[in-house]
PDB file of C-alpha atoms in Angstrom:
ATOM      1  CA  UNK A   1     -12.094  -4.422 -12.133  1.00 38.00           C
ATOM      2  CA  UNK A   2     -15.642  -6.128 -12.142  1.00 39.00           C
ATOM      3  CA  UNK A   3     -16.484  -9.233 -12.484  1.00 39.00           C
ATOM      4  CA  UNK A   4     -20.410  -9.722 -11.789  1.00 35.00           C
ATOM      5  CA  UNK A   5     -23.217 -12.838 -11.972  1.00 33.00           C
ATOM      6  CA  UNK A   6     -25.825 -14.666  -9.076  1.00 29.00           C
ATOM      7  CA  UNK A   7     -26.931 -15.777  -5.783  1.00 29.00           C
ATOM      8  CA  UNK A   8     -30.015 -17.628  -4.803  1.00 29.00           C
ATOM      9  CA  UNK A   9     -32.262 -18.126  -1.615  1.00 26.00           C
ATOM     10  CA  UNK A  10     -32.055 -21.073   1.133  1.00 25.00           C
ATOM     11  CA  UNK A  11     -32.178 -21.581   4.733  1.00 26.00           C
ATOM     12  CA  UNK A  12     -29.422 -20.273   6.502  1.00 25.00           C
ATOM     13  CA  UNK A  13     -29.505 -23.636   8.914  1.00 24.00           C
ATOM     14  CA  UNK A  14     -28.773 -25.630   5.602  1.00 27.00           C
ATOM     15  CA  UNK A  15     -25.129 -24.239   5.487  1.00 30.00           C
ATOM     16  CA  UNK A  16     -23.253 -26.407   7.298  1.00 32.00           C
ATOM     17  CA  UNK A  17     -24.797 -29.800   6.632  1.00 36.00           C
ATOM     18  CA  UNK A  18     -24.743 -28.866   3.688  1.00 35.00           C
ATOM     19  CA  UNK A  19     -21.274 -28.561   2.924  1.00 36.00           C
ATOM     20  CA  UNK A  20     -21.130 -32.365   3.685  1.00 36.00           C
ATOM     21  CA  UNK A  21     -23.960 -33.428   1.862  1.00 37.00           C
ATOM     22  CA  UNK A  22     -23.703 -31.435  -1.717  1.00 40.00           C
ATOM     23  CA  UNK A  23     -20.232 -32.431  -1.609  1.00 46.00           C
ATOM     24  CA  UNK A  24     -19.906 -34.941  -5.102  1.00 51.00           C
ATOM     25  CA  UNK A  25     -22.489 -32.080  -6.518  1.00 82.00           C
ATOM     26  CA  UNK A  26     -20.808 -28.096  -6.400  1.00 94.00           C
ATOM     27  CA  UNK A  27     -16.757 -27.863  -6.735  1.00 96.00           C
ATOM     28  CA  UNK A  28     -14.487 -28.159  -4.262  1.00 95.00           C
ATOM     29  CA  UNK A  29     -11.345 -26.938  -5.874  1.00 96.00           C
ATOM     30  CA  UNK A  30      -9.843 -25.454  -8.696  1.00 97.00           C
ATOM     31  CA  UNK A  31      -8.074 -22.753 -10.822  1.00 98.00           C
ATOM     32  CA  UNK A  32      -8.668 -20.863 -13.890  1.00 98.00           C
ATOM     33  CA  UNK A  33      -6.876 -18.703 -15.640  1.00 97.00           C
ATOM     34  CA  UNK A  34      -8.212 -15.977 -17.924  1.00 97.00           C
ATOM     35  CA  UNK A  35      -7.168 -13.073 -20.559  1.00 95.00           C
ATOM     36  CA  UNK A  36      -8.774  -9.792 -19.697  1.00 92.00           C
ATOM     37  CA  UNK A  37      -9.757  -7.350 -22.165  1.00 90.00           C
ATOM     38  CA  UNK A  38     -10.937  -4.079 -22.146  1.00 86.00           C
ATOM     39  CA  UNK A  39     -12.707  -2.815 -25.242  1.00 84.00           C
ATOM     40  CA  UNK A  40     -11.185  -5.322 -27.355  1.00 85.00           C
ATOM     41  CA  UNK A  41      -7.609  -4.748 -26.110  1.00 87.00           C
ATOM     42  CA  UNK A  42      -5.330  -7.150 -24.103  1.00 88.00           C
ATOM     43  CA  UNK A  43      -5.034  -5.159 -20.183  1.00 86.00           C
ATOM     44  CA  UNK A  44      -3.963  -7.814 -18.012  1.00 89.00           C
ATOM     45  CA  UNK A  45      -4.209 -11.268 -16.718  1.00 92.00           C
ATOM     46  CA  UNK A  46      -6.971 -13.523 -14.285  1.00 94.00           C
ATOM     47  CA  UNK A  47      -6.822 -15.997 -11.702  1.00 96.00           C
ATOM     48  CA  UNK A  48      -9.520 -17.916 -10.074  1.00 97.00           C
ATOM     49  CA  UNK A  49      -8.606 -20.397  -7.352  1.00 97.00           C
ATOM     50  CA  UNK A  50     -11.403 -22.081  -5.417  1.00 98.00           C
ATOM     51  CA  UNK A  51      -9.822 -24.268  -2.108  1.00 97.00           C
ATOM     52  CA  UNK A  52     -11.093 -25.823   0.855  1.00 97.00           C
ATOM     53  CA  UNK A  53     -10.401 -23.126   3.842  1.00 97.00           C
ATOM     54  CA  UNK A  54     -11.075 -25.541   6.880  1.00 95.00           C
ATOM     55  CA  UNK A  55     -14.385 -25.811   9.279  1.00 94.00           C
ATOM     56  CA  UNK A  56     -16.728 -26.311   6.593  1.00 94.00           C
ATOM     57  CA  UNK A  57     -15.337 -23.214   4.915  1.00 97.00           C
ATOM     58  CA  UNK A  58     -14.112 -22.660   1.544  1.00 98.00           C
ATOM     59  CA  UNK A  59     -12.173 -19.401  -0.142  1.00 98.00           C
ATOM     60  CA  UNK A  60     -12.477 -18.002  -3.151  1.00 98.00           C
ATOM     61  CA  UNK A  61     -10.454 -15.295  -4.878  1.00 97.00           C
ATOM     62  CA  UNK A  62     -10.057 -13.790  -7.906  1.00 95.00           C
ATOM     63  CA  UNK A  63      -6.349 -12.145  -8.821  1.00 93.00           C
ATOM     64  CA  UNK A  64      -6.268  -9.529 -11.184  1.00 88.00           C
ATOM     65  CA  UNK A  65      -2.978  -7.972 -13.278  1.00 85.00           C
ATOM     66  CA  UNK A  66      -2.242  -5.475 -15.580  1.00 74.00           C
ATOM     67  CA  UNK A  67      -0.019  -6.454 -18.083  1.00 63.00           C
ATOM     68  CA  UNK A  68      -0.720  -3.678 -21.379  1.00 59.00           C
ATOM     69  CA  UNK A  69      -1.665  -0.484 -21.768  1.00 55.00           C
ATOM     70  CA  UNK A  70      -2.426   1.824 -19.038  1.00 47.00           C
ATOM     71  CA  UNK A  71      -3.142  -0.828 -16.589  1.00 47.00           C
ATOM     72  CA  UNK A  72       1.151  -2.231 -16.719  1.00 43.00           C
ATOM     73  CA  UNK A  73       1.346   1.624 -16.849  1.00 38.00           C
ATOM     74  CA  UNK A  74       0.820   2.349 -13.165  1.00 38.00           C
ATOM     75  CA  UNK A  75       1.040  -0.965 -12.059  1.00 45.00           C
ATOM     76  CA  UNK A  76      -2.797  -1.858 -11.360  1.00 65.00           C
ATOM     77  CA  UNK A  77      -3.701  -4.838  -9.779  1.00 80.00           C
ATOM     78  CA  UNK A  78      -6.552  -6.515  -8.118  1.00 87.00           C
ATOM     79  CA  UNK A  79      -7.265  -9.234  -5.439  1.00 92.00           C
ATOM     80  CA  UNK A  80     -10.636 -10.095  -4.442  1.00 95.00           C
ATOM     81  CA  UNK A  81     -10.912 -13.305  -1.577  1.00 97.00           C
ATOM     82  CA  UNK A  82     -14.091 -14.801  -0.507  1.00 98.00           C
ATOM     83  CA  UNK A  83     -14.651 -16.955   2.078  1.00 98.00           C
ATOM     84  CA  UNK A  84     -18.073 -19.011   1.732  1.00 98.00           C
ATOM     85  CA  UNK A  85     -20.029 -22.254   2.902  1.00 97.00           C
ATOM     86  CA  UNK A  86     -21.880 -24.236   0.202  1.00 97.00           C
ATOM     87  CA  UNK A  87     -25.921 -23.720   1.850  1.00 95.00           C
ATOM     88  CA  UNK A  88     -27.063 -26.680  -0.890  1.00 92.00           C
ATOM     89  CA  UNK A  89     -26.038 -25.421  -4.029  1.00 92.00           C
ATOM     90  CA  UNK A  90     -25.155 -21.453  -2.914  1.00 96.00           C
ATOM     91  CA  UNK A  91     -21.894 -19.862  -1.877  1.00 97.00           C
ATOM     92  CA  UNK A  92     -23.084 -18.078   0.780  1.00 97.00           C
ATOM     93  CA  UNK A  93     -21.163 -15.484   1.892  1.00 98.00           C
ATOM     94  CA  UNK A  94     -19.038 -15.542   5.234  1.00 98.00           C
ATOM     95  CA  UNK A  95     -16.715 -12.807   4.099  1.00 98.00           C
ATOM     96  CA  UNK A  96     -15.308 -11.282   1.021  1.00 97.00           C
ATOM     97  CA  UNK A  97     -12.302  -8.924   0.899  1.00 97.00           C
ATOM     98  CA  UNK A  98     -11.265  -6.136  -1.919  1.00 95.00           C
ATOM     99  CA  UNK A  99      -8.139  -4.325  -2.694  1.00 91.00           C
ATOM    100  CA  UNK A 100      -7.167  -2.238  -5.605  1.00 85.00           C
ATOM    101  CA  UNK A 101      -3.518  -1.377  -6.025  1.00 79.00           C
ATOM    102  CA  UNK A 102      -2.034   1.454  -8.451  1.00 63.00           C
ATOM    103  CA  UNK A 103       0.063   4.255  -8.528  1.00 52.00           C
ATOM    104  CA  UNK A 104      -3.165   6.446  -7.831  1.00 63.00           C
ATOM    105  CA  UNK A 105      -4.889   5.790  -5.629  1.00 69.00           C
ATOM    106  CA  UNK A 106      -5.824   2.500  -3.740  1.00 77.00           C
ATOM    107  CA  UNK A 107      -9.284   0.941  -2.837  1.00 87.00           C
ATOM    108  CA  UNK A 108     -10.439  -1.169  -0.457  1.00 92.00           C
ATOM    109  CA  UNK A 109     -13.563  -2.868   0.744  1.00 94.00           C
ATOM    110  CA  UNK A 110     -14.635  -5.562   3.478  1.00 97.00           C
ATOM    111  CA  UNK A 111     -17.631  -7.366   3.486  1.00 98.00           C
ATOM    112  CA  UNK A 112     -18.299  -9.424   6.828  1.00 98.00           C
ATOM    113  CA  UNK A 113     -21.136 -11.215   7.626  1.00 97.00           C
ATOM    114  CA  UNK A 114     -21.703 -11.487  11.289  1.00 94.00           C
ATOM    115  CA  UNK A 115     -24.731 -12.828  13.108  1.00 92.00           C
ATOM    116  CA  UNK A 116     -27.536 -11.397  11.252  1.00 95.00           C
ATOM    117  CA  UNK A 117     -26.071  -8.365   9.927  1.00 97.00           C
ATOM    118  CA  UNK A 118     -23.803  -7.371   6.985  1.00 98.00           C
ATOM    119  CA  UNK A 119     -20.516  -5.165   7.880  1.00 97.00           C
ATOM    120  CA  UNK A 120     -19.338  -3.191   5.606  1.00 97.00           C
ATOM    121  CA  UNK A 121     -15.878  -1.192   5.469  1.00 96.00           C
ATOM    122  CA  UNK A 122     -15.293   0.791   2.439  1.00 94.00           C
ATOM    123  CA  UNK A 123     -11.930   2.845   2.200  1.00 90.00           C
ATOM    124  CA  UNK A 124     -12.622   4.914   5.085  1.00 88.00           C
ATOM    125  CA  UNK A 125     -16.525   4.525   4.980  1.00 95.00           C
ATOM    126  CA  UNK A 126     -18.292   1.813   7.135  1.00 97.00           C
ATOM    127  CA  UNK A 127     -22.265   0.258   6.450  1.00 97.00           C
ATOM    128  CA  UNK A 128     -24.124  -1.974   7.923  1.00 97.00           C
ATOM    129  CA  UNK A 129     -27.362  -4.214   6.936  1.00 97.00           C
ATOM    130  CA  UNK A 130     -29.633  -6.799   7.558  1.00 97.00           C
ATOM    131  CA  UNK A 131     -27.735  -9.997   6.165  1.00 96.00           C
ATOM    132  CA  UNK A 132     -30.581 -12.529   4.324  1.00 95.00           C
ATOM    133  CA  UNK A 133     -30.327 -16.056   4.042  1.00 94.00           C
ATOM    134  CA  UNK A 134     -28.298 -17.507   0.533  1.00 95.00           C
ATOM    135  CA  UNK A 135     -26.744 -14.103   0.205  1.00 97.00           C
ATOM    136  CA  UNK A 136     -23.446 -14.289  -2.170  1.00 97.00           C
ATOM    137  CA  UNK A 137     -20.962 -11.103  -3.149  1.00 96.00           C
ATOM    138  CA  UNK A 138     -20.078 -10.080  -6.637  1.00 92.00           C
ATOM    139  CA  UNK A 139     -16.789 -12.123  -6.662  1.00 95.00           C
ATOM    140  CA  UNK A 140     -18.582 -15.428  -6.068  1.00 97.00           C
ATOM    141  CA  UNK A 141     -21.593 -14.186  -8.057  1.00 95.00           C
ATOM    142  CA  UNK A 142     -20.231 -15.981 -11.296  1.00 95.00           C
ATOM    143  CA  UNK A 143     -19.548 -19.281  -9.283  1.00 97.00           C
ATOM    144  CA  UNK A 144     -23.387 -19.251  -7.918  1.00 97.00           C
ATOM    145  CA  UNK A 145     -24.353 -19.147 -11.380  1.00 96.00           C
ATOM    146  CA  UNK A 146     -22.016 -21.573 -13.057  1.00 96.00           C
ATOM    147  CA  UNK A 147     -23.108 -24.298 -10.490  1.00 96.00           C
ATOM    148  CA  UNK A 148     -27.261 -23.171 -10.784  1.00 96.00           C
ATOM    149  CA  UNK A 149     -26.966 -23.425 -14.628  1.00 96.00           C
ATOM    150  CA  UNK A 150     -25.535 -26.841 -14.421  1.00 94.00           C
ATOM    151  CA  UNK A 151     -28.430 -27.709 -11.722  1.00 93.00           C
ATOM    152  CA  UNK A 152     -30.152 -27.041 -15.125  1.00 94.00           C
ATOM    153  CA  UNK A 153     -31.651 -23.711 -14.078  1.00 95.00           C
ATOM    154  CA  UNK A 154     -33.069 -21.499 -16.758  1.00 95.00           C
ATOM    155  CA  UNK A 155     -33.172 -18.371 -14.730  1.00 94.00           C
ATOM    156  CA  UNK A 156     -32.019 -17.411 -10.962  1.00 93.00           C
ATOM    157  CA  UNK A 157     -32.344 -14.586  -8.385  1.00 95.00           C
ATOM    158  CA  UNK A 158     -29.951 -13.850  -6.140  1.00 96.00           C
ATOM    159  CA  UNK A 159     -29.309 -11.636  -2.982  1.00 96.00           C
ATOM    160  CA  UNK A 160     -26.051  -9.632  -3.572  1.00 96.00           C
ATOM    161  CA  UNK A 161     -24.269  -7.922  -0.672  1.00 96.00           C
ATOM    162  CA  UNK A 162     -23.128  -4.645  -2.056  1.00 94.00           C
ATOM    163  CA  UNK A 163     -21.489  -1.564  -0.424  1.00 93.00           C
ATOM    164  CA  UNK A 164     -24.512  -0.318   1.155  1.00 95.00           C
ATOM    165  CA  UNK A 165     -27.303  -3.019   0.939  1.00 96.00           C
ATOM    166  CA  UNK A 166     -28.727  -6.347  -0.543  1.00 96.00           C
ATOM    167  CA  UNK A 167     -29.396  -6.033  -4.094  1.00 94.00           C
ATOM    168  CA  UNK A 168     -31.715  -8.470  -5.821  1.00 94.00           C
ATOM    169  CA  UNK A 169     -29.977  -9.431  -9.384  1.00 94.00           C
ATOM    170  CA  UNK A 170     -31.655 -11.875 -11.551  1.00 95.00           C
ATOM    171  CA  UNK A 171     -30.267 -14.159 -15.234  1.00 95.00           C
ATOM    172  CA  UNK A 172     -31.744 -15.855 -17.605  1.00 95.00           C
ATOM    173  CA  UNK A 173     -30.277 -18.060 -20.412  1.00 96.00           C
ATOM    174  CA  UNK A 174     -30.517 -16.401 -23.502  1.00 94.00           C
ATOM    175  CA  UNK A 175     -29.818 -19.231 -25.451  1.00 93.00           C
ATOM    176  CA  UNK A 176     -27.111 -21.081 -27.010  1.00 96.00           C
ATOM    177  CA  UNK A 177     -24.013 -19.772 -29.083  1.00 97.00           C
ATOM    178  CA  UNK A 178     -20.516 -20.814 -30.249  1.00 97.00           C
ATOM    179  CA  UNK A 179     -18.054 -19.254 -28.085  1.00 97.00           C
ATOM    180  CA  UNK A 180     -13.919 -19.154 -29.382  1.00 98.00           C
ATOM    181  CA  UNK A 181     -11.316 -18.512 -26.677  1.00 98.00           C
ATOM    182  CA  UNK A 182      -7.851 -19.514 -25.594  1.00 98.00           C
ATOM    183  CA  UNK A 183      -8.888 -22.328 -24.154  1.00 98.00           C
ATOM    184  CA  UNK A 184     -10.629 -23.723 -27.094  1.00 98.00           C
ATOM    185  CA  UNK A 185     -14.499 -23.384 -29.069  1.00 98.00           C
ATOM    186  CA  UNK A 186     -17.368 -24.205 -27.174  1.00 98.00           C
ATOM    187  CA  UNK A 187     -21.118 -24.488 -27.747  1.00 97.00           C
ATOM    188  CA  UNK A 188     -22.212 -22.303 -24.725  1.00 98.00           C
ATOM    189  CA  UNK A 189     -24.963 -21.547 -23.207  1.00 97.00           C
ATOM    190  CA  UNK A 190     -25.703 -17.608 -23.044  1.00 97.00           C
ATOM    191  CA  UNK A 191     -26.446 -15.860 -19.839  1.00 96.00           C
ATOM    192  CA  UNK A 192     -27.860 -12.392 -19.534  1.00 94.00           C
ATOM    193  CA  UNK A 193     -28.466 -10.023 -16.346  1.00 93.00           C
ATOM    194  CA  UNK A 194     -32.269  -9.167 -16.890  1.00 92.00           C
ATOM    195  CA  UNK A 195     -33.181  -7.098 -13.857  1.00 89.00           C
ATOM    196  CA  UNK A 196     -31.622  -3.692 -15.144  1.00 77.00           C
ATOM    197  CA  UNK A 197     -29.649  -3.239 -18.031  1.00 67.00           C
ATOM    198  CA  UNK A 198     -25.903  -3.309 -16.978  1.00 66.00           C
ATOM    199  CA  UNK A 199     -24.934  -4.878 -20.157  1.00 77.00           C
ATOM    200  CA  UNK A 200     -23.675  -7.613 -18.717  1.00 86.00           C
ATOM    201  CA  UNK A 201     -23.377 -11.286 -20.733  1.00 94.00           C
ATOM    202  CA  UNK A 202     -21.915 -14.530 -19.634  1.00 97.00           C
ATOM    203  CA  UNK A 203     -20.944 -17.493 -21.448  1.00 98.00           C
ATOM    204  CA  UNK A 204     -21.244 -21.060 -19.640  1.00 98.00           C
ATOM    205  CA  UNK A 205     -20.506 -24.455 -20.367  1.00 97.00           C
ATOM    206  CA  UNK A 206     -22.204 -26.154 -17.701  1.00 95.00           C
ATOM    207  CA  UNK A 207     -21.162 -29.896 -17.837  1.00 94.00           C
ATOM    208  CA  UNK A 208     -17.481 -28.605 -18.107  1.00 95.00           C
ATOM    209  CA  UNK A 209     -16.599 -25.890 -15.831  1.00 97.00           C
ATOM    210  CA  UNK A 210     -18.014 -24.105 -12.758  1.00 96.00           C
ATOM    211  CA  UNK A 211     -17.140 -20.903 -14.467  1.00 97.00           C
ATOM    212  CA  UNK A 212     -17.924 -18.840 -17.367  1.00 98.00           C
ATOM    213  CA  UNK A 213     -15.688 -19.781 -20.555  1.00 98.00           C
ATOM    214  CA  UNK A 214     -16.617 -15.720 -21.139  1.00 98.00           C
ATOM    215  CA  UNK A 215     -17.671 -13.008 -19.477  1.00 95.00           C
ATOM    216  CA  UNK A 216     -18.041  -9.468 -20.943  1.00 93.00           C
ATOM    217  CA  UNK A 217     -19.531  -6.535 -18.794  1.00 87.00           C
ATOM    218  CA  UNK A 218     -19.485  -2.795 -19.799  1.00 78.00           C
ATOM    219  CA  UNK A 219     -20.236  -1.271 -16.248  1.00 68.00           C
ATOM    220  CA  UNK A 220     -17.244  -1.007 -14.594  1.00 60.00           C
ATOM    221  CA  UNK A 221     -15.046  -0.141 -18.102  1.00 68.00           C
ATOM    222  CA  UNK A 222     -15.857  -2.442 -20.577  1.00 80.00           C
ATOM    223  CA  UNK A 223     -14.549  -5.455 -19.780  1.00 87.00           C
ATOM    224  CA  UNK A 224     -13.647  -8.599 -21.068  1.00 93.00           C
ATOM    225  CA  UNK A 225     -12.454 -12.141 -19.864  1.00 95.00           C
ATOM    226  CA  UNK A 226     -11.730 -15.230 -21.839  1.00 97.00           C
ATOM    227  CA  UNK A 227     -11.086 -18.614 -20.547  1.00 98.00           C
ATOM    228  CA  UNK A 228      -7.209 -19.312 -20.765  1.00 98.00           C
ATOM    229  CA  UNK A 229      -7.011 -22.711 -18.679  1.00 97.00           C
ATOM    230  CA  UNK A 230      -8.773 -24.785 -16.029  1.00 98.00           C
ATOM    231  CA  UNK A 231      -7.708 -27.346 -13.702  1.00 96.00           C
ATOM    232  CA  UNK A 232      -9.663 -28.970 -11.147  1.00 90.00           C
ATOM    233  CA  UNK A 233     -13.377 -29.728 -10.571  1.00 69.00           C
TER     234      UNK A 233
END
C-alpha cells in the first residue's frame, strides 16, 4: 500500500546542526490515525507515529491494516519505518524499511543510506546508487511536504530514493478546497504531483498538522486515506 509526496535539496553537512537548530520549527513527535479506502470502500486502518530515535535521529513509520474486504481476507498488513535527520526543514533519509504481510506472498524492501551511496535490498534483489544530498523515501515523502507547505512553499522538488535510483518528483498547490473527514471539515490547501501524471492529490492544512488531512493516489490501487485523529506536534 502506497502512500507518496516530497523531498527537497540541502547540504548534507546541515543535518546534524540542524536537528538542533530547526527544532521549535519541523515536528518532533506525534501520531495520526487514518481510514483507508480503496475505490471508495473501507479496506483497513493507518498509523503514523513520528518519535525521537536518539543521536540526532528520528523514526518514522507508517502501520498499515486490513480490516474489510479482501484485505481482512488474507490478513494483509503493512509496516513501513524510517529513520531520518531533520537537514533544515528535510527528512533526510538515514534508512527506511518495508514489509508486506499476507497469506500470498510477502514483500520486503531496505533502503540504507551509507556514506555516499544508496543500498538497496529488494525481496531477494539488491541495488545500489549514488545517494544526493536532502534525499527523502516515499514513506516520509508526505511529511517533507506537510512541513515545506507550512514553510509557505507553493511548489517543491524533491530527490526520492526508489528501488533502483533517485527519482526527481515535484508538487504544486493547486489551490484551496473544503475537505470533510473523520476528523472534522477543513479548508485545505490542494496539493498535486506535477512531474508525471500518477494521479496523485493531497490535502494539507498547514498551520494544523504536519500531515495531509487526505491523501488519494490511484497508482498503487486506488487508494484512499482520511484523517481519523492527531495527537502531538
Amino acid at each position: 500500500m502506497k502512500t507518496t509526496l516530497l523531498r527537497a535539496s540541502l547540504g548534507l553537512a546541515l543535518a546534524l546542526p540542524a536537528a538542533t537548530a530547526f527544532a521549535a520549527d519541523v515536528p518532533q513527535q506525534f501520531t495520526a490515525t487514518y481510514n483507508v479506502l480503496q475505490g471508495g470502500s473501507p479496506l483497513g486502518n493507518a498509523t503514523l507515529t513520528l518519535k525521537p530515535a536518539g543521536n540526532g535521529q528520528f523514526e518514522y513509520s507508517n502501520k498499515v491494516t486490513g480490516t474489510s474486504g479482501l484485505a481482512a481476507a488474507i490478513g494483509a498488513s503493512s509496516s513501513e519505518v524510517s529513520r531520518f535527520t531533520w537537514a533544515g526543514k528535510v527528512p533526510q533519509a538515514v534508512s527506511y524499511k518495508y514489509d508486506l504481510s499476507s497469506a500470498f506472498k510477502p514483500k520486503s524492501r531496505e533502503l540504507t543510506v551509507s556514506g555516499n551511496t544508496v543500498q538497496v535490498k529488494d525481496n531477494s534483489k539488491s541495488y545500489s546508487y549514488p545517494a544526493q544530498a536532502g534525499m527523502v523515501e516515499r514513506n516520509t515523502l508526505p511529511l517533507a511536504l506537510g512541513v515545506a507547505l507550512r514553510g509557505g512553499a507553493k511548489q517543491a522538488t524533491f530527490p526520492v530514493g526508489v528501488k533502483q535510483a533517485i527519482e526527481t518528483q515535484s508538487f504544486k498547490v493547486g489551490g484551496n478546497e473544503k475537505v470533510t473527514v473523520p476528523a472534522g471539515s477543513f479548508d485545505a490547501i490542494r496539493v498535486d504531483r506535477t512531474d508525471q501524471d500518477r494521479g496523485f492529490n493531497a490535502w494539507y492544512v498547514p498551520t494544523k498538522y504536519p500531515v495531509p488531512v487526505k491523501l488519494a493516489q490511484k497508482d498503487g490501487g486506488d487508494l484512499t486515506l482520511e484523517l481519523v485523529k492527531f495527537e502531538g506536534k
